[in-house]
mmCIF file of C-alpha atoms in Angstrom:
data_model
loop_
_atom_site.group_PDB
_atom_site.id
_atom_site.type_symbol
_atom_site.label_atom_id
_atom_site.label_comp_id
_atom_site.label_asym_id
_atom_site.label_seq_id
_atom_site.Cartn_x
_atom_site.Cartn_y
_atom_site.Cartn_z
ATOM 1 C CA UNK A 1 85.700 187.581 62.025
ATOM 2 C CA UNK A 2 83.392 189.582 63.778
ATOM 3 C CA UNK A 3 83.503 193.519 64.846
ATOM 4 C CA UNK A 4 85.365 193.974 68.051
ATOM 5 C CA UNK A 5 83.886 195.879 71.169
ATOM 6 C CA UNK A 6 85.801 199.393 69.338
ATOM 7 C CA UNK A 7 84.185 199.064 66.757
ATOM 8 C CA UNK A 8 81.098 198.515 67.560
ATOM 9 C CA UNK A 9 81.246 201.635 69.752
ATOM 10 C CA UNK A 10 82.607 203.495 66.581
ATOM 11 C CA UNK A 11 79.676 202.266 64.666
ATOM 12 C CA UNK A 12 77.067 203.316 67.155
ATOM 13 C CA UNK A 13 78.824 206.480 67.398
ATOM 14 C CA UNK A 14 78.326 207.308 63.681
ATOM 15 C CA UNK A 15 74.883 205.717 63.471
ATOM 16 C CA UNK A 16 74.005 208.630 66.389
ATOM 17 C CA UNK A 17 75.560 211.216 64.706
ATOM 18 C CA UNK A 18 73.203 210.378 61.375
ATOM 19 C CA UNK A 19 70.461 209.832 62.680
ATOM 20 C CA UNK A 20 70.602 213.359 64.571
ATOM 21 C CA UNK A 21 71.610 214.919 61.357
ATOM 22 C CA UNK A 22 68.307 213.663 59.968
ATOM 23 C CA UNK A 23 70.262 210.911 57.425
ATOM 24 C CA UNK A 24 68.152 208.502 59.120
ATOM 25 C CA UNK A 25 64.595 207.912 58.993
ATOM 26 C CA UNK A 26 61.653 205.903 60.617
ATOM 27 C CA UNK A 27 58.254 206.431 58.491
ATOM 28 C CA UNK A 28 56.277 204.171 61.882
ATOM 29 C CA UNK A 29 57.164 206.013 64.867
ATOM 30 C CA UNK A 30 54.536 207.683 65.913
ATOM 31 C CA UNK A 31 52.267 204.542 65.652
ATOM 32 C CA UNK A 32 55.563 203.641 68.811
ATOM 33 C CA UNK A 33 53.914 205.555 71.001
ATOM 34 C CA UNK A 34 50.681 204.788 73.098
ATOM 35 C CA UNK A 35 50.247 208.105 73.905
ATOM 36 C CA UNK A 36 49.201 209.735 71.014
ATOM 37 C CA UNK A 37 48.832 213.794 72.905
ATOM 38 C CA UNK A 38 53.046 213.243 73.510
ATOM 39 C CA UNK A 39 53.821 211.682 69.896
ATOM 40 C CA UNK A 40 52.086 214.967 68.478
ATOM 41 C CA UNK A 41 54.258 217.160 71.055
ATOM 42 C CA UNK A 42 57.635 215.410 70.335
ATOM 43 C CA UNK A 43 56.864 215.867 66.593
ATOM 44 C CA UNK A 44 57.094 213.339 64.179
ATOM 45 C CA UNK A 45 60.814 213.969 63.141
ATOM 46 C CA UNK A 46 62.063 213.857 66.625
ATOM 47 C CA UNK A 47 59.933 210.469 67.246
ATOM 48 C CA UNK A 48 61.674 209.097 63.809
ATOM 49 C CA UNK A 49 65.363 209.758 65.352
ATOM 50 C CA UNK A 50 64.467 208.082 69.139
ATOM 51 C CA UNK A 51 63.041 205.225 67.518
ATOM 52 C CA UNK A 52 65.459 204.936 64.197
ATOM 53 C CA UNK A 53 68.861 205.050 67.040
ATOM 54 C CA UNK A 54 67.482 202.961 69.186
ATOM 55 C CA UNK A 55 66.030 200.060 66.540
ATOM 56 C CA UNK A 56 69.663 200.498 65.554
ATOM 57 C CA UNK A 57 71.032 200.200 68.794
ATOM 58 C CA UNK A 58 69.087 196.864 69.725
ATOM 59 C CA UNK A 59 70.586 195.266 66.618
ATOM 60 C CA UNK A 60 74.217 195.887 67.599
ATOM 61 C CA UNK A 61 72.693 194.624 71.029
ATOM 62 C CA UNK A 62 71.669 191.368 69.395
ATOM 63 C CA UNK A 63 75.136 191.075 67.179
ATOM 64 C CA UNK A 64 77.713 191.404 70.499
ATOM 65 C CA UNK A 65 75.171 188.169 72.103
ATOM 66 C CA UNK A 66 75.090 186.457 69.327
ATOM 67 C CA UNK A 67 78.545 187.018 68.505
ATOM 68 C CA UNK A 68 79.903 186.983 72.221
ATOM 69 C CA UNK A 69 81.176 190.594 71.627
ATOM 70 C CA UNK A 70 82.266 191.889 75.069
ATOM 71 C CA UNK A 71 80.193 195.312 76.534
ATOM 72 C CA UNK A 72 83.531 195.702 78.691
ATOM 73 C CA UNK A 73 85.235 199.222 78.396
ATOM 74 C CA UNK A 74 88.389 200.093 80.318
ATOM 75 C CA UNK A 75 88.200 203.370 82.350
ATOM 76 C CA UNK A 76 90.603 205.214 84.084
ATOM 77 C CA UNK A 77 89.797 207.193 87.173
ATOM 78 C CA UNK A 78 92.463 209.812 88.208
ATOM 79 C CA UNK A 79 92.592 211.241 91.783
ATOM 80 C CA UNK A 80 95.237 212.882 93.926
ATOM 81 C CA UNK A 81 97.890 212.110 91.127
ATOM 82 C CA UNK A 82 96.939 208.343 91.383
ATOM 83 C CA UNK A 83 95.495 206.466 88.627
ATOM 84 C CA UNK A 84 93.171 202.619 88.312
ATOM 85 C CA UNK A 85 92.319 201.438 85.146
ATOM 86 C CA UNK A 86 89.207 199.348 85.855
ATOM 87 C CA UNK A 87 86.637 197.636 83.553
ATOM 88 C CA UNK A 88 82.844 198.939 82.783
ATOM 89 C CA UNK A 89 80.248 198.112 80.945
ATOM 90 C CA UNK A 90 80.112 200.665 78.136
ATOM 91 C CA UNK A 91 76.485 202.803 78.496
ATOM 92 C CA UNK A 92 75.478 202.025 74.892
ATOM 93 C CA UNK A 93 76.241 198.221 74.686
ATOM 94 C CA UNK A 94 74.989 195.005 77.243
ATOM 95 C CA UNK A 95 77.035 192.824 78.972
ATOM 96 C CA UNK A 96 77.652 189.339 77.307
ATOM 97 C CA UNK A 97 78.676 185.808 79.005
ATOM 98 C CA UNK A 98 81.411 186.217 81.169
ATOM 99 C CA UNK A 99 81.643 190.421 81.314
ATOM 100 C CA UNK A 100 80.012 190.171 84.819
ATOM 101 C CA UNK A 101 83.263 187.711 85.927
ATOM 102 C CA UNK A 102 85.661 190.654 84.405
ATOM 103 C CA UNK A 103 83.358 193.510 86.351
ATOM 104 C CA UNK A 104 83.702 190.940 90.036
ATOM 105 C CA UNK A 105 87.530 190.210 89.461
ATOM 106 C CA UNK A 106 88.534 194.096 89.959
ATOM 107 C CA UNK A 107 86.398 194.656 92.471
ATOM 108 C CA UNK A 108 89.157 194.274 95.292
ATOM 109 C CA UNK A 109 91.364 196.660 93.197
ATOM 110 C CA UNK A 110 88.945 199.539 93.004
ATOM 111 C CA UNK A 111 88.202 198.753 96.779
ATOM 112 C CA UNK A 112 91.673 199.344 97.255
ATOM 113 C CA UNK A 113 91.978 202.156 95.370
ATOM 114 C CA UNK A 114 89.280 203.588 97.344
ATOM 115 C CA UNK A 115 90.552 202.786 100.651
ATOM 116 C CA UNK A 116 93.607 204.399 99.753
ATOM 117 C CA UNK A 117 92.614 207.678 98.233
ATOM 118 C CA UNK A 118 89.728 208.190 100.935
ATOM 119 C CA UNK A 119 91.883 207.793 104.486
ATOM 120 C CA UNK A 120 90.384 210.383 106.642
ATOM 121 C CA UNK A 121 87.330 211.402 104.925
ATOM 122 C CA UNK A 122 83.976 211.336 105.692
ATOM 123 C CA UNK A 123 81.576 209.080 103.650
ATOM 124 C CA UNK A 124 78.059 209.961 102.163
ATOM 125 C CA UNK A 125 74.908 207.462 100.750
ATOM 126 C CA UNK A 126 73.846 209.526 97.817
ATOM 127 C CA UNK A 127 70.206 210.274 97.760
ATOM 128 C CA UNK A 128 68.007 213.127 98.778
ATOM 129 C CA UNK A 129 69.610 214.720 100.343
ATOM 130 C CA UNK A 130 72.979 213.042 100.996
ATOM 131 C CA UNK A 131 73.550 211.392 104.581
ATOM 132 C CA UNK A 132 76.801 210.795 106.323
ATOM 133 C CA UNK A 133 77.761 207.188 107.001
ATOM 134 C CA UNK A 134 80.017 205.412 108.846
ATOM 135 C CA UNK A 135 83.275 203.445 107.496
ATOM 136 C CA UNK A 136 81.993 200.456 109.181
ATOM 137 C CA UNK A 137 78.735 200.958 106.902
ATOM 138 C CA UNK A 138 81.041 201.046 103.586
ATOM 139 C CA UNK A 139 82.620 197.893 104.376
ATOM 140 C CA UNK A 140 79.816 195.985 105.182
ATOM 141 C CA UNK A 141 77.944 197.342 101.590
ATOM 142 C CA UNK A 142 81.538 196.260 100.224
ATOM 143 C CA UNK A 143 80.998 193.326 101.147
ATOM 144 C CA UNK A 144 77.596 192.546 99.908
ATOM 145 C CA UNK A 145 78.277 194.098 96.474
ATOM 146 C CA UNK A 146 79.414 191.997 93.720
ATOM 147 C CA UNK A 147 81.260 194.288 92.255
ATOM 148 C CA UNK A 148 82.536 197.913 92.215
ATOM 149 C CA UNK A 149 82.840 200.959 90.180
ATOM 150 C CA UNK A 150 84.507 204.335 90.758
ATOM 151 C CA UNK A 151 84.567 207.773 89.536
ATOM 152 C CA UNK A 152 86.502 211.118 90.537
ATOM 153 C CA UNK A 153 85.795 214.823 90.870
ATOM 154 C CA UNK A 154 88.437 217.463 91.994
ATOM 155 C CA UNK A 155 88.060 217.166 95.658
ATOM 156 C CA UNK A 156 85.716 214.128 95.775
ATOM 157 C CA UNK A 157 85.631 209.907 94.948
ATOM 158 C CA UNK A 158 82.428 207.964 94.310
ATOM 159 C CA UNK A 159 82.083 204.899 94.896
ATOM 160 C CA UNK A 160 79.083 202.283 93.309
ATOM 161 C CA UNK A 161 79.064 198.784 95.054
ATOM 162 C CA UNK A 162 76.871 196.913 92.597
ATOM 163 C CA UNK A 163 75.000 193.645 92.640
ATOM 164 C CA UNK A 164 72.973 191.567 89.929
ATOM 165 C CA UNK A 165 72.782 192.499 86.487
ATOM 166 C CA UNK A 166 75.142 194.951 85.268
ATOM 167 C CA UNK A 167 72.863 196.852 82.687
ATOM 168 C CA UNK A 168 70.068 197.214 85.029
ATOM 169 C CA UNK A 169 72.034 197.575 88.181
ATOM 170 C CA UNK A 170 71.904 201.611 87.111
ATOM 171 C CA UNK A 171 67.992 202.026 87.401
ATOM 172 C CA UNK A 172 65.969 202.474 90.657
ATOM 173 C CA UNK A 173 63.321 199.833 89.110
ATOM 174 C CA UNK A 174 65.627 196.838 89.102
ATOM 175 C CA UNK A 175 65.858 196.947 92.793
ATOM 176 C CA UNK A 176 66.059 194.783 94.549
ATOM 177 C CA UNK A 177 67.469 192.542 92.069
ATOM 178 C CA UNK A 178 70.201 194.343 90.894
ATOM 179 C CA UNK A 179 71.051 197.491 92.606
ATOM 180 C CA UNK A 180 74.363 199.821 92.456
ATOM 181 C CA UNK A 181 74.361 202.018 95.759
ATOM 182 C CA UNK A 182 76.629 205.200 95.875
ATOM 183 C CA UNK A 183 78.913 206.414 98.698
ATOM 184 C CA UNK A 184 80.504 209.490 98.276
ATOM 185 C CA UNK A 185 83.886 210.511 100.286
ATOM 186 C CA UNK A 186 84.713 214.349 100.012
ATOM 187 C CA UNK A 187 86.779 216.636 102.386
ATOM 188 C CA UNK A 188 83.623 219.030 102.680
ATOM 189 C CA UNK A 189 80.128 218.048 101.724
ATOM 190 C CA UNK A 190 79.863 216.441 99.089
ATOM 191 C CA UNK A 191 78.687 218.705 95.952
ATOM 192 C CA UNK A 192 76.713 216.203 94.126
ATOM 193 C CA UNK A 193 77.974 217.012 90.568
ATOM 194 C CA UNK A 194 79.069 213.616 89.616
ATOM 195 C CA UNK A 195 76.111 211.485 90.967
#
């Protein structure tokens, strides 16, 4: 029987938690490095507990592929006394086979969610600085995103319309393979907090 997606969490959790405590050490990290001016900055103990978590990390990485151990986490976004419960991929696992099928089949509840919640407010595209957008825009990126993540302040809903693969989709450099663009709907402007 193998560790469930919980679990696996739990363990990575307590591995973190070790490691930062110093109960975990890497005697090669600063030979990690290529640049050898930073490695002497960082310090050799700080180097040791990057490198130990994140060895660590990749091996739980390599256990939920090879043992089809789901990166799926259900979230639940409250706003305006309304909750979804919606799946994610958890920031400290990878997707596996079939997690990408879970994230596309709620995508037209967390639209609707959205619609719902944001009826008369203006929309924003995150970025520097925000710019005000049409509904007609957020449909139409709706539609081209595979599927769709969302995320609540006090006066404010964000919205991430995502495409390709779901643990790059977050970065800037897997564009424009895999991309997760951010509308904002607030009352006011938006405050950026949450972004």
């Amino acid at each position: 029987m193998s560790y469930t997606t919980e679990q696996l969490i739990q363990i990575l959790d307590q591995e973190l938690r070790a490691t930062w405590k110093g109960e975990r050490i890497l005697l090669s990290s600063s030979h990690r490095l290529s640049n050898p001016v930073v490695a002497k900055a960082l310090g050799s103990e700080k180097l040791s507990k990057v490198f130990a978590y994140r060895d660590f990390r990749s091996q739980i990485h390599q256990y939920q592929v090879e043992h089809g151990v789901s990166g799926i986490v259900w979230r639940t976004c409250r706003f305006n006394d309304r909750t979804l419960r919606f799946p994610e991929i958890h920031n400290q696992l990878v997707p596996v086979v079939g997690d990408k099928d879970i994230l596309i089949s709620a995508k037209e509840e967390v639209l609707s969610f959205w619609r719902e919640e944001t009826q008369q407010m203006p929309f924003w595209r995150s970025g520097s600085p925000p710019h005000q957008i049409s509904p007609e825009l957020v449909n139409r990126l709706a539609q081209q995103a595979e599927w769709a993540e969302i995320d609540a302040g006090q006066a404010e809903l964000y919205l991430g319309l995502c495409w390709g693969d779901p643990k790059e989709c977050h970065y800037q450099w897997a564009y424009p393979q895999s991309r997760c663009e951010r509308v904002i709907a607030a009352v006011n402007e938006p405050t950026l907090l949450k972004v």
